[in-house]
GROMACS .gro file of N, CA and C in nm:
model
  276
    1UNK      N    1   0.084  -0.118   0.000
    1UNK     CA    2   0.000   0.000   0.000
    1UNK      C    3   0.088   0.124   0.000
    2UNK      N    4   0.047   0.221  -0.074
    2UNK     CA    5   0.125   0.343  -0.089
    2UNK      C    6   0.111   0.431   0.034
    3UNK      N    7   0.219   0.495   0.071
    3UNK     CA    8   0.218   0.584   0.187
    3UNK      C    9   0.140   0.711   0.153
    4UNK      N   10   0.039   0.744   0.232
    4UNK     CA   11  -0.044   0.861   0.204
    4UNK      C   12   0.004   0.985   0.276
    5UNK      N   13   0.122   0.978   0.337
    5UNK     CA   14   0.175   1.093   0.410
    5UNK      C   15   0.218   1.201   0.310
    6UNK      N   16   0.175   1.323   0.332
    6UNK     CA   17   0.212   1.435   0.247
    6UNK      C   18   0.302   1.528   0.328
    7UNK      N   19   0.414   1.560   0.273
    7UNK     CA   20   0.510   1.646   0.341
    7UNK      C   21   0.451   1.785   0.357
    8UNK      N   22   0.436   1.838   0.480
    8UNK     CA   23   0.377   1.971   0.498
    8UNK      C   24   0.464   2.083   0.441
    9UNK      N   25   0.590   2.054   0.415
    9UNK     CA   26   0.679   2.155   0.357
    9UNK      C   27   0.655   2.170   0.207
   10UNK      N   28   0.594   2.068   0.147
   10UNK     CA   29   0.571   2.074   0.002
   10UNK      C   30   0.446   2.155  -0.027
   11UNK      N   31   0.463   2.257  -0.105
   11UNK     CA   32   0.351   2.338  -0.152
   11UNK      C   33   0.369   2.352  -0.302
   12UNK      N   34   0.266   2.319  -0.381
   12UNK     CA   35   0.280   2.333  -0.526
   12UNK      C   36   0.317   2.476  -0.566
   13UNK      N   37   0.385   2.487  -0.678
   13UNK     CA   38   0.434   2.618  -0.723
   13UNK      C   39   0.319   2.717  -0.743
   14UNK      N   40   0.207   2.670  -0.798
   14UNK     CA   41   0.095   2.762  -0.822
   14UNK      C   42   0.032   2.809  -0.692
   15UNK      N   43   0.039   2.730  -0.586
   15UNK     CA   44  -0.021   2.768  -0.459
   15UNK      C   45   0.062   2.873  -0.385
   16UNK      N   46   0.189   2.878  -0.413
   16UNK     CA   47   0.275   2.975  -0.345
   16UNK      C   48   0.248   3.117  -0.391
   17UNK      N   49   0.211   3.132  -0.517
   17UNK     CA   50   0.197   3.265  -0.574
   17UNK      C   51   0.055   3.320  -0.567
   18UNK      N   52  -0.041   3.237  -0.536
   18UNK     CA   53  -0.179   3.284  -0.535
   18UNK      C   54  -0.213   3.348  -0.402
   19UNK      N   55  -0.293   3.451  -0.409
   19UNK     CA   56  -0.343   3.517  -0.289
   19UNK      C   57  -0.492   3.540  -0.306
   20UNK      N   58  -0.562   3.536  -0.196
   20UNK     CA   59  -0.706   3.564  -0.203
   20UNK      C   60  -0.726   3.713  -0.221
   21UNK      N   61  -0.832   3.746  -0.294
   21UNK     CA   62  -0.867   3.887  -0.310
   21UNK      C   63  -0.947   3.930  -0.188
   22UNK      N   64  -0.921   4.050  -0.144
   22UNK     CA   65  -0.994   4.102  -0.029
   22UNK      C   66  -1.134   4.144  -0.070
   23UNK      N   67  -1.218   4.169   0.030
   23UNK     CA   68  -1.354   4.215   0.003
   23UNK      C   69  -1.350   4.349  -0.070
   24UNK      N   70  -1.259   4.436  -0.030
   24UNK     CA   71  -1.247   4.565  -0.098
   24UNK      C   72  -1.207   4.551  -0.244
   25UNK      N   73  -1.120   4.456  -0.273
   25UNK     CA   74  -1.081   4.432  -0.413
   25UNK      C   75  -1.199   4.382  -0.494
   26UNK      N   76  -1.282   4.296  -0.433
   26UNK     CA   77  -1.399   4.247  -0.506
   26UNK      C   78  -1.502   4.359  -0.526
   27UNK      N   79  -1.519   4.444  -0.426
   27UNK     CA   80  -1.612   4.557  -0.441
   27UNK      C   81  -1.565   4.647  -0.555
   28UNK      N   82  -1.435   4.677  -0.558
   28UNK     CA   83  -1.381   4.758  -0.668
   28UNK      C   84  -1.398   4.691  -0.803
   29UNK      N   85  -1.380   4.559  -0.807
   29UNK     CA   86  -1.398   4.484  -0.931
   29UNK      C   87  -1.543   4.495  -0.979
   30UNK      N   88  -1.637   4.477  -0.888
   30UNK     CA   89  -1.779   4.484  -0.926
   30UNK      C   90  -1.819   4.625  -0.969
   31UNK      N   91  -1.766   4.726  -0.901
   31UNK     CA   92  -1.796   4.865  -0.941
   31UNK      C   93  -1.740   4.894  -1.080
   32UNK      N   94  -1.617   4.851  -1.105
   32UNK     CA   95  -1.557   4.874  -1.237
   32UNK      C   96  -1.636   4.805  -1.349
   33UNK      N   97  -1.680   4.683  -1.323
   33UNK     CA   98  -1.753   4.612  -1.429
   33UNK      C   99  -1.895   4.665  -1.447
   34UNK      N  100  -1.944   4.745  -1.354
   34UNK     CA  101  -2.077   4.804  -1.370
   34UNK      C  102  -2.075   4.923  -1.466
   35UNK      N  103  -1.959   4.979  -1.494
   35UNK     CA  104  -1.946   5.089  -1.588
   35UNK      C  105  -1.947   5.028  -1.729
   36UNK      N  106  -2.041   5.066  -1.815
   36UNK     CA  107  -2.064   4.994  -1.941
   36UNK      C  108  -1.940   4.961  -2.025
   37UNK      N  109  -1.872   5.055  -2.081
   37UNK     CA  110  -1.761   5.024  -2.172
   37UNK      C  111  -1.635   4.987  -2.094
   38UNK      N  112  -1.610   5.058  -1.986
   38UNK     CA  113  -1.493   5.030  -1.903
   38UNK      C  114  -1.501   4.889  -1.847
   39UNK      N  115  -1.618   4.847  -1.804
   39UNK     CA  116  -1.636   4.714  -1.748
   39UNK      C  117  -1.607   4.604  -1.849
   40UNK      N  118  -1.651   4.623  -1.972
   40UNK     CA  119  -1.625   4.524  -2.077
   40UNK      C  120  -1.475   4.513  -2.105
   41UNK      N  121  -1.409   4.627  -2.111
   41UNK     CA  122  -1.264   4.627  -2.135
   41UNK      C  123  -1.191   4.561  -2.018
   42UNK      N  124  -1.233   4.591  -1.895
   42UNK     CA  125  -1.172   4.528  -1.778
   42UNK      C  126  -1.192   4.376  -1.781
   43UNK      N  127  -1.311   4.331  -1.818
   43UNK     CA  128  -1.335   4.187  -1.828
   43UNK      C  129  -1.242   4.121  -1.928
   44UNK      N  130  -1.220   4.187  -2.041
   44UNK     CA  131  -1.129   4.132  -2.142
   44UNK      C  132  -0.988   4.122  -2.085
   45UNK      N  133  -0.943   4.229  -2.022
   45UNK     CA  134  -0.807   4.229  -1.965
   45UNK      C  135  -0.792   4.121  -1.859
   46UNK      N  136  -0.889   4.111  -1.769
   46UNK     CA  137  -0.879   4.013  -1.662
   46UNK      C  138  -0.891   3.870  -1.714
   47UNK      N  139  -0.973   3.847  -1.817
   47UNK     CA  140  -0.992   3.712  -1.869
   47UNK      C  141  -0.867   3.660  -1.940
   48UNK      N  142  -0.790   3.748  -2.003
   48UNK     CA  143  -0.672   3.702  -2.076
   48UNK      C  144  -0.543   3.721  -1.997
   49UNK      N  145  -0.552   3.775  -1.877
   49UNK     CA  146  -0.431   3.797  -1.798
   49UNK      C  147  -0.374   3.664  -1.751
   50UNK      N  148  -0.245   3.662  -1.732
   50UNK     CA  149  -0.179   3.540  -1.687
   50UNK      C  150  -0.123   3.557  -1.547
   51UNK      N  151  -0.173   3.652  -1.472
   51UNK     CA  152  -0.123   3.678  -1.338
   51UNK      C  153  -0.171   3.569  -1.242
   52UNK      N  154  -0.081   3.490  -1.185
   52UNK     CA  155  -0.124   3.385  -1.093
   52UNK      C  156  -0.176   3.439  -0.960
   53UNK      N  157  -0.145   3.565  -0.929
   53UNK     CA  158  -0.191   3.622  -0.803
   53UNK      C  159  -0.342   3.643  -0.801
   54UNK      N  160  -0.400   3.668  -0.914
   54UNK     CA  161  -0.544   3.698  -0.922
   54UNK      C  162  -0.617   3.592  -1.005
   55UNK      N  163  -0.590   3.465  -0.980
   55UNK     CA  164  -0.654   3.358  -1.057
   55UNK      C  165  -0.805   3.359  -1.038
   56UNK      N  166  -0.853   3.393  -0.919
   56UNK     CA  167  -0.997   3.394  -0.895
   56UNK      C  168  -1.065   3.502  -0.979
   57UNK      N  169  -1.000   3.617  -0.996
   57UNK     CA  170  -1.057   3.723  -1.080
   57UNK      C  171  -1.061   3.680  -1.225
   58UNK      N  172  -0.958   3.611  -1.271
   58UNK     CA  173  -0.955   3.562  -1.409
   58UNK      C  174  -1.069   3.463  -1.432
   59UNK      N  175  -1.085   3.368  -1.342
   59UNK     CA  176  -1.193   3.270  -1.356
   59UNK      C  177  -1.329   3.338  -1.352
   60UNK      N  178  -1.344   3.438  -1.266
   60UNK     CA  179  -1.470   3.511  -1.257
   60UNK      C  180  -1.499   3.585  -1.388
   61UNK      N  181  -1.395   3.647  -1.446
   61UNK     CA  182  -1.414   3.721  -1.571
   61UNK      C  183  -1.454   3.626  -1.684
   62UNK      N  184  -1.395   3.508  -1.690
   62UNK     CA  185  -1.433   3.410  -1.792
   62UNK      C  186  -1.577   3.366  -1.771
   63UNK      N  187  -1.616   3.344  -1.646
   63UNK     CA  188  -1.754   3.306  -1.616
   63UNK      C  189  -1.851   3.417  -1.656
   64UNK      N  190  -1.812   3.542  -1.635
   64UNK     CA  191  -1.897   3.655  -1.675
   64UNK      C  192  -1.917   3.657  -1.826
   65UNK      N  193  -1.810   3.629  -1.901
   65UNK     CA  194  -1.822   3.624  -2.047
   65UNK      C  195  -1.917   3.513  -2.091
   66UNK      N  196  -1.910   3.398  -2.025
   66UNK     CA  197  -2.000   3.288  -2.058
   66UNK      C  198  -2.144   3.328  -2.031
   67UNK      N  199  -2.169   3.391  -1.916
   67UNK     CA  200  -2.305   3.437  -1.885
   67UNK      C  201  -2.353   3.544  -1.983
   68UNK      N  202  -2.262   3.634  -2.022
   68UNK     CA  203  -2.299   3.737  -2.120
   68UNK      C  204  -2.337   3.674  -2.253
   69UNK      N  205  -2.265   3.570  -2.294
   69UNK     CA  206  -2.294   3.501  -2.419
   69UNK      C  207  -2.429   3.431  -2.412
   70UNK      N  208  -2.458   3.365  -2.299
   70UNK     CA  209  -2.587   3.299  -2.281
   70UNK      C  210  -2.700   3.402  -2.286
   71UNK      N  211  -2.683   3.514  -2.218
   71UNK     CA  212  -2.786   3.620  -2.219
   71UNK      C  213  -2.805   3.677  -2.359
   72UNK      N  214  -2.696   3.694  -2.432
   72UNK     CA  215  -2.705   3.746  -2.569
   72UNK      C  216  -2.783   3.650  -2.658
   73UNK      N  217  -2.754   3.521  -2.649
   73UNK     CA  218  -2.825   3.422  -2.730
   73UNK      C  219  -2.973   3.420  -2.694
   74UNK      N  220  -3.005   3.422  -2.564
   74UNK     CA  221  -3.145   3.423  -2.523
   74UNK      C  222  -3.217   3.550  -2.568
   75UNK      N  223  -3.150   3.663  -2.561
   75UNK     CA  224  -3.209   3.789  -2.605
   75UNK      C  225  -3.238   3.787  -2.754
   76UNK      N  226  -3.144   3.738  -2.833
   76UNK     CA  227  -3.165   3.730  -2.978
   76UNK      C  228  -3.281   3.635  -3.009
   77UNK      N  229  -3.288   3.523  -2.937
   77UNK     CA  230  -3.398   3.428  -2.959
   77UNK      C  231  -3.532   3.490  -2.924
   78UNK      N  232  -3.538   3.561  -2.811
   78UNK     CA  233  -3.665   3.624  -2.772
   78UNK      C  234  -3.705   3.735  -2.869
   79UNK      N  235  -3.610   3.812  -2.916
   79UNK     CA  236  -3.642   3.917  -3.014
   79UNK      C  237  -3.694   3.855  -3.142
   80UNK      N  238  -3.634   3.745  -3.185
   80UNK     CA  239  -3.680   3.678  -3.307
   80UNK      C  240  -3.821   3.624  -3.290
   81UNK      N  241  -3.850   3.561  -3.176
   81UNK     CA  242  -3.983   3.504  -3.153
   81UNK      C  243  -4.087   3.613  -3.143
   82UNK      N  244  -4.062   3.711  -3.056
   82UNK     CA  245  -4.161   3.817  -3.038
   82UNK      C  246  -4.168   3.909  -3.160
   83UNK      N  247  -4.058   3.928  -3.227
   83UNK     CA  248  -4.059   4.009  -3.348
   83UNK      C  249  -4.143   3.947  -3.458
   84UNK      N  250  -4.131   3.816  -3.475
   84UNK     CA  251  -4.212   3.750  -3.577
   84UNK      C  252  -4.359   3.749  -3.538
   85UNK      N  253  -4.388   3.736  -3.407
   85UNK     CA  254  -4.528   3.740  -3.361
   85UNK      C  255  -4.588   3.877  -3.386
   86UNK      N  256  -4.514   3.981  -3.359
   86UNK     CA  257  -4.564   4.118  -3.382
   86UNK      C  258  -4.578   4.144  -3.532
   87UNK      N  259  -4.485   4.094  -3.611
   87UNK     CA  260  -4.495   4.112  -3.756
   87UNK      C  261  -4.619   4.043  -3.810
   88UNK      N  262  -4.651   3.926  -3.758
   88UNK     CA  263  -4.773   3.856  -3.802
   88UNK      C  264  -4.898   3.931  -3.761
   89UNK      N  265  -4.897   3.992  -3.645
   89UNK     CA  266  -5.012   4.071  -3.600
   89UNK      C  267  -5.032   4.195  -3.686
   90UNK      N  268  -4.923   4.257  -3.727
   90UNK     CA  269  -4.934   4.379  -3.807
   90UNK      C  270  -4.978   4.351  -3.950
   91UNK      N  271  -4.954   4.233  -3.999
   91UNK     CA  272  -4.999   4.197  -4.135
   91UNK      C  273  -5.148   4.175  -4.145
   92UNK      N  274  -5.214   4.149  -4.035
   92UNK     CA  275  -5.359   4.122  -4.039
   92UNK      C  276  -5.438   4.244  -4.065
   0.00000   0.00000   0.00000
């Protein structure tokens, strides 16, 4: 049977460089992303950044882009459905 003892001195390289973001940093992040054009640019920068210190912000920015894409697809679908329904009503 393999020894399951893990040396407490061993810390993976990625774990040494990561730090948690403070509440104030998250508040600033949310305020920045609430500004229409500035927020979109910040999301792009954070999503493509390779800074290991702010990995949670990078993952959050990628998740925001996924949600934005889902909302965009749903909005286009709803506009198409309701637009065609209104067009049919106006033809009568």
